[in-house]
């Protein structure tokens, strides 16, 4: 008789072994490392004085150059404590953000030697071919623009031009304020840009730019102090900005390449020129632009398209915009048009560009002049839509009217009576729910809601269009 112990031994020795399934390799555990905190360097630790008298350029640039460039450092904040930091041009590098604290001012120099030899690199702050850069902090970048005024004039200031030195040509020969050229992932937020001598914030050939909570103040009588110029750049967002300046406030341009996917929202604008202007530099395509929820106050022109150089414009939407436009001295481009769309060629040899698929939705305007829609023989305006608009035309300044402004180039200033909408060279114009009101201003009769030649305007549709006179309160 076999004992239980012997049975167990027998089973262990002679029973076939069971094949166990192969074990799965253990999945390695991924450890999520936190984003490294930004490095913070203070310009005062590198010798900046911040008295507004002595130049701090070397100390500021040394701080920027000392920012680490190797992982794991992601961002380097260059900190400006309260003070006034006078500087020549400073150059940003990748992953550097200027943190100009509240109470601090970065003050641009006013001498030619403060800027690089190449005039197209004249900026107080310049970033070239870098990524993940920006400016923030609640402080100020100031270009001392009033020190570039050669003669103050209530009509239009006469500005200093360094063309007499041979540094560049033209009357606009003076430095810009902030420039990003060929950059990726640009961010400018929570900062005030003050008194540019020329253009203020210039975005050139950049990809992925965010501009928000920025205040721009330029002298109202100084020409060429544009607010934000978006040049040959794609994927740009502008939001919650306050722009009060003499020249164009938001201005997309195409010199060497197209502008795609630009959105501007929730902005307040006052300007002696155009609040929003596409062009006049327009050699390449502008497409997929949206302007929404914008207030335009006391400006010389509201929404403007000046296509002069052969580029085509398409798929542009203006929506939820309140506009107030008035006359200023005719030395400024603009004649109080709330909406201005033109394609005439800059020169007799210039190519004519076209404008198509343009929408104006939920627009309210209170203006001293009417809408101007002017294509050209080779540059038609096509598929325009006015939807849900209230247009009020009245006079409250003493500047003379009776002019149509084709500038730059084209026919210049042309005598023409006031009209609600002037149209020429249009193929396809849809008007729906538009209310037009006219004051009874005696010195300039408002008696022509629509002014056009049927030979150049085709396929117009009006649905619920209303025009009437109203008594102007004195």
GROMACS .gro file of C-alpha atoms in nm, residues 23-256:
model
  234
   23UNK     CA    1   0.441   3.641  -1.869
   24UNK     CA    2   0.392   3.987  -2.023
   25UNK     CA    3   0.678   4.228  -1.976
   26UNK     CA    4   0.601   4.487  -1.716
   27UNK     CA    5   0.491   4.821  -1.858
   28UNK     CA    6   0.740   5.084  -1.747
   29UNK     CA    7   0.589   5.350  -1.530
   30UNK     CA    8   0.610   5.696  -1.685
   31UNK     CA    9   0.698   5.962  -1.439
   32UNK     CA   10   0.549   6.298  -1.539
   33UNK     CA   11   0.809   6.554  -1.451
   34UNK     CA   12   0.672   6.900  -1.371
   35UNK     CA   13   0.752   7.182  -1.608
   36UNK     CA   14   1.065   7.350  -1.481
   37UNK     CA   15   0.995   7.688  -1.326
   38UNK     CA   16   1.115   7.985  -1.530
   39UNK     CA   17   1.453   8.126  -1.451
   40UNK     CA   18   1.434   8.486  -1.335
   41UNK     CA   19   1.723   8.727  -1.377
   42UNK     CA   20   1.710   9.093  -1.277
   43UNK     CA   21   1.876   9.360  -1.489
   44UNK     CA   22   1.980   9.541  -1.172
   45UNK     CA   23   2.195   9.242  -1.074
   46UNK     CA   24   2.389   9.297  -1.396
   47UNK     CA   25   2.448   9.669  -1.332
   48UNK     CA   26   2.137   9.846  -1.466
   49UNK     CA   27   2.082  10.180  -1.289
   50UNK     CA   28   1.729  10.267  -1.399
   51UNK     CA   29   1.761  10.644  -1.358
   52UNK     CA   30   1.647  10.735  -1.712
   53UNK     CA   31   1.970  10.928  -1.771
   54UNK     CA   32   2.248  10.674  -1.804
   55UNK     CA   33   2.225  10.406  -2.071
   56UNK     CA   34   2.149  10.058  -1.936
   57UNK     CA   35   2.187   9.880  -2.271
   58UNK     CA   36   2.496   9.678  -2.177
   59UNK     CA   37   2.345   9.560  -1.848
   60UNK     CA   38   2.014   9.465  -2.012
   61UNK     CA   39   2.180   9.277  -2.297
   62UNK     CA   40   2.412   9.098  -2.052
   63UNK     CA   41   2.111   8.982  -1.856
   64UNK     CA   42   1.944   8.848  -2.170
   65UNK     CA   43   2.264   8.676  -2.281
   66UNK     CA   44   2.302   8.513  -1.939
   67UNK     CA   45   1.970   8.333  -1.966
   68UNK     CA   46   2.034   7.957  -1.983
   69UNK     CA   47   1.977   7.798  -2.320
   70UNK     CA   48   1.999   7.426  -2.238
   71UNK     CA   49   1.730   7.197  -2.088
   72UNK     CA   50   1.562   7.165  -1.850
   73UNK     CA   51   1.519   7.544  -1.844
   74UNK     CA   52   1.213   7.640  -2.049
   75UNK     CA   53   1.167   8.015  -2.006
   76UNK     CA   54   1.388   8.291  -1.876
   77UNK     CA   55   1.224   8.604  -1.737
   78UNK     CA   56   1.439   8.914  -1.759
   79UNK     CA   57   1.305   9.126  -1.478
   80UNK     CA   58   1.291   9.509  -1.474
   81UNK     CA   59   1.215   9.642  -1.123
   82UNK     CA   60   1.053   9.987  -1.097
   83UNK     CA   61   1.270  10.251  -1.262
   84UNK     CA   62   1.341  10.410  -1.601
   85UNK     CA   63   1.587  10.213  -1.813
   86UNK     CA   64   1.730  10.416  -2.102
   87UNK     CA   65   1.853  10.190  -2.380
   88UNK     CA   66   1.970  10.153  -2.735
   89UNK     CA   67   1.841   9.853  -2.932
   90UNK     CA   68   1.828   9.531  -2.728
   91UNK     CA   69   1.809   9.187  -2.889
   92UNK     CA   70   1.600   8.900  -2.755
   93UNK     CA   71   1.693   8.533  -2.788
   94UNK     CA   72   1.478   8.221  -2.774
   95UNK     CA   73   1.287   8.143  -2.453
   96UNK     CA   74   1.336   8.496  -2.316
   97UNK     CA   75   1.047   8.705  -2.186
   98UNK     CA   76   1.099   9.066  -2.080
   99UNK     CA   77   0.915   9.115  -1.752
  100UNK     CA   78   0.881   9.491  -1.725
  101UNK     CA   79   0.719   9.536  -1.387
  102UNK     CA   80   0.454   9.790  -1.307
  103UNK     CA   81   0.639  10.112  -1.231
  104UNK     CA   82   0.920  10.026  -1.473
  105UNK     CA   83   0.978  10.188  -1.814
  106UNK     CA   84   1.206  10.068  -2.090
  107UNK     CA   85   1.297  10.397  -2.260
  108UNK     CA   86   1.421  10.401  -2.620
  109UNK     CA   87   1.711  10.626  -2.713
  110UNK     CA   88   1.664  10.910  -2.960
  111UNK     CA   89   2.005  10.916  -3.129
  112UNK     CA   90   2.089  10.752  -3.461
  113UNK     CA   91   2.383  10.571  -3.301
  114UNK     CA   92   2.142  10.400  -3.062
  115UNK     CA   93   2.025  10.176  -3.347
  116UNK     CA   94   2.189   9.919  -3.580
  117UNK     CA   95   2.339  10.028  -3.910
  118UNK     CA   96   2.063   9.857  -4.110
  119UNK     CA   97   1.756  10.082  -4.099
  120UNK     CA   98   1.519   9.784  -4.118
  121UNK     CA   99   1.650   9.676  -3.775
  122UNK     CA  100   1.578  10.006  -3.602
  123UNK     CA  101   1.374   9.895  -3.300
  124UNK     CA  102   1.403   9.960  -2.928
  125UNK     CA  103   1.329   9.588  -2.870
  126UNK     CA  104   1.414   9.344  -3.150
  127UNK     CA  105   1.374   8.966  -3.179
  128UNK     CA  106   1.501   8.798  -3.496
  129UNK     CA  107   1.458   8.434  -3.598
  130UNK     CA  108   1.394   8.308  -3.244
  131UNK     CA  109   1.108   8.124  -3.075
  132UNK     CA  110   0.905   8.141  -2.754
  133UNK     CA  111   0.972   8.507  -2.681
  134UNK     CA  112   0.762   8.788  -2.539
  135UNK     CA  113   0.706   9.098  -2.332
  136UNK     CA  114   0.485   9.134  -2.024
  137UNK     CA  115   0.486   9.263  -1.666
  138UNK     CA  116   0.246   9.558  -1.649
  139UNK     CA  117   0.512   9.821  -1.725
  140UNK     CA  118   0.590  10.046  -2.022
  141UNK     CA  119   0.803  10.044  -2.336
  142UNK     CA  120   0.840  10.408  -2.446
  143UNK     CA  121   0.985  10.531  -2.775
  144UNK     CA  122   0.997  10.904  -2.682
  145UNK     CA  123   0.814  10.978  -3.004
  146UNK     CA  124   0.753  11.343  -2.921
  147UNK     CA  125   1.129  11.402  -2.927
  148UNK     CA  126   1.117  11.315  -3.297
  149UNK     CA  127   0.873  11.596  -3.374
  150UNK     CA  128   1.051  11.860  -3.579
  151UNK     CA  129   0.759  12.103  -3.571
  152UNK     CA  130   0.436  12.067  -3.376
  153UNK     CA  131   0.126  12.133  -3.583
  154UNK     CA  132  -0.239  12.078  -3.490
  155UNK     CA  133  -0.311  11.964  -3.844
  156UNK     CA  134  -0.024  11.713  -3.858
  157UNK     CA  135   0.315  11.722  -3.687
  158UNK     CA  136   0.629  11.745  -3.900
  159UNK     CA  137   0.859  11.461  -3.796
  160UNK     CA  138   1.237  11.425  -3.783
  161UNK     CA  139   1.379  11.216  -4.066
  162UNK     CA  140   1.728  11.068  -4.059
  163UNK     CA  141   1.737  11.045  -4.437
  164UNK     CA  142   1.965  11.351  -4.437
  165UNK     CA  143   2.234  11.129  -4.281
  166UNK     CA  144   2.210  10.880  -4.566
  167UNK     CA  145   2.092  10.608  -4.327
  168UNK     CA  146   1.774  10.553  -4.528
  169UNK     CA  147   1.541  10.732  -4.767
  170UNK     CA  148   1.204  10.897  -4.723
  171UNK     CA  149   1.025  11.101  -4.461
  172UNK     CA  150   0.957  10.792  -4.248
  173UNK     CA  151   1.323  10.745  -4.161
  174UNK     CA  152   1.305  10.694  -3.784
  175UNK     CA  153   1.294  10.394  -3.546
  176UNK     CA  154   1.005  10.164  -3.464
  177UNK     CA  155   0.934  10.056  -3.108
  178UNK     CA  156   0.906   9.673  -3.085
  179UNK     CA  157   0.976   9.423  -3.362
  180UNK     CA  158   0.953   9.046  -3.400
  181UNK     CA  159   1.103   8.926  -3.729
  182UNK     CA  160   1.091   8.565  -3.844
  183UNK     CA  161   0.985   8.439  -3.501
  184UNK     CA  162   0.768   8.152  -3.380
  185UNK     CA  163   0.544   8.155  -3.072
  186UNK     CA  164   0.545   8.526  -2.990
  187UNK     CA  165   0.348   8.656  -2.695
  188UNK     CA  166   0.300   9.020  -2.592
  189UNK     CA  167   0.062   9.077  -2.304
  190UNK     CA  168  -0.011   9.301  -2.007
  191UNK     CA  169   0.217   9.584  -2.115
  192UNK     CA  170   0.183   9.944  -2.233
  193UNK     CA  171   0.355  10.055  -2.553
  194UNK     CA  172   0.396  10.430  -2.548
  195UNK     CA  173   0.490  10.709  -2.792
  196UNK     CA  174   0.651  10.525  -3.084
  197UNK     CA  175   0.849  10.747  -3.318
  198UNK     CA  176   0.729  10.532  -3.608
  199UNK     CA  177   0.539  10.199  -3.609
  200UNK     CA  178   0.473  10.064  -3.261
  201UNK     CA  179   0.440   9.683  -3.259
  202UNK     CA  180   0.565   9.518  -3.578
  203UNK     CA  181   0.512   9.145  -3.644
  204UNK     CA  182   0.707   9.033  -3.953
  205UNK     CA  183   0.708   8.683  -4.106
  206UNK     CA  184   0.605   8.530  -3.774
  207UNK     CA  185   0.404   8.219  -3.693
  208UNK     CA  186   0.172   8.184  -3.392
  209UNK     CA  187   0.154   8.528  -3.232
  210UNK     CA  188  -0.063   8.622  -2.934
  211UNK     CA  189  -0.118   8.988  -2.842
  212UNK     CA  190  -0.357   9.055  -2.557
  213UNK     CA  191  -0.425   9.305  -2.278
  214UNK     CA  192  -0.191   9.553  -2.447
  215UNK     CA  193  -0.239   9.931  -2.437
  216UNK     CA  194  -0.088  10.143  -2.715
  217UNK     CA  195  -0.067  10.522  -2.694
  218UNK     CA  196   0.076  10.730  -2.977
  219UNK     CA  197   0.063  11.106  -3.020
  220UNK     CA  198  -0.260  11.187  -3.202
  221UNK     CA  199  -0.101  11.448  -3.430
  222UNK     CA  200   0.205  11.243  -3.532
  223UNK     CA  201   0.194  11.049  -3.862
  224UNK     CA  202   0.308  10.689  -3.917
  225UNK     CA  203   0.283  10.582  -3.552
  226UNK     CA  204   0.076  10.273  -3.638
  227UNK     CA  205  -0.048  10.060  -3.351
  228UNK     CA  206  -0.002   9.696  -3.461
  229UNK     CA  207   0.133   9.605  -3.806
  230UNK     CA  208   0.098   9.238  -3.902
  231UNK     CA  209   0.326   9.177  -4.200
  232UNK     CA  210   0.355   8.848  -4.391
  233UNK     CA  211   0.259   8.660  -4.072
  234UNK     CA  212   0.017   8.374  -4.004
  235UNK     CA  213  -0.192   8.250  -3.709
  236UNK     CA  214  -0.219   8.575  -3.517
  237UNK     CA  215  -0.456   8.661  -3.233
  238UNK     CA  216  -0.515   9.016  -3.106
  239UNK     CA  217  -0.759   9.056  -2.820
  240UNK     CA  218  -0.852   9.294  -2.538
  241UNK     CA  219  -0.627   9.571  -2.669
  242UNK     CA  220  -0.670   9.948  -2.627
  243UNK     CA  221  -0.519  10.149  -2.913
  244UNK     CA  222  -0.517  10.530  -2.918
  245UNK     CA  223  -0.282  10.667  -3.183
  246UNK     CA  224  -0.241  10.900  -3.479
  247UNK     CA  225  -0.208  10.648  -3.761
  248UNK     CA  226  -0.354  10.309  -3.854
  249UNK     CA  227  -0.439  10.104  -3.545
  250UNK     CA  228  -0.445   9.741  -3.668
  251UNK     CA  229  -0.288   9.700  -4.009
  252UNK     CA  230  -0.224   9.368  -4.190
  253UNK     CA  231   0.023   9.407  -4.478
  254UNK     CA  232   0.177   9.174  -4.737
  255UNK     CA  233   0.524   9.259  -4.871
  256UNK     CA  234   0.693   8.920  -4.924
   0.00000   0.00000   0.00000
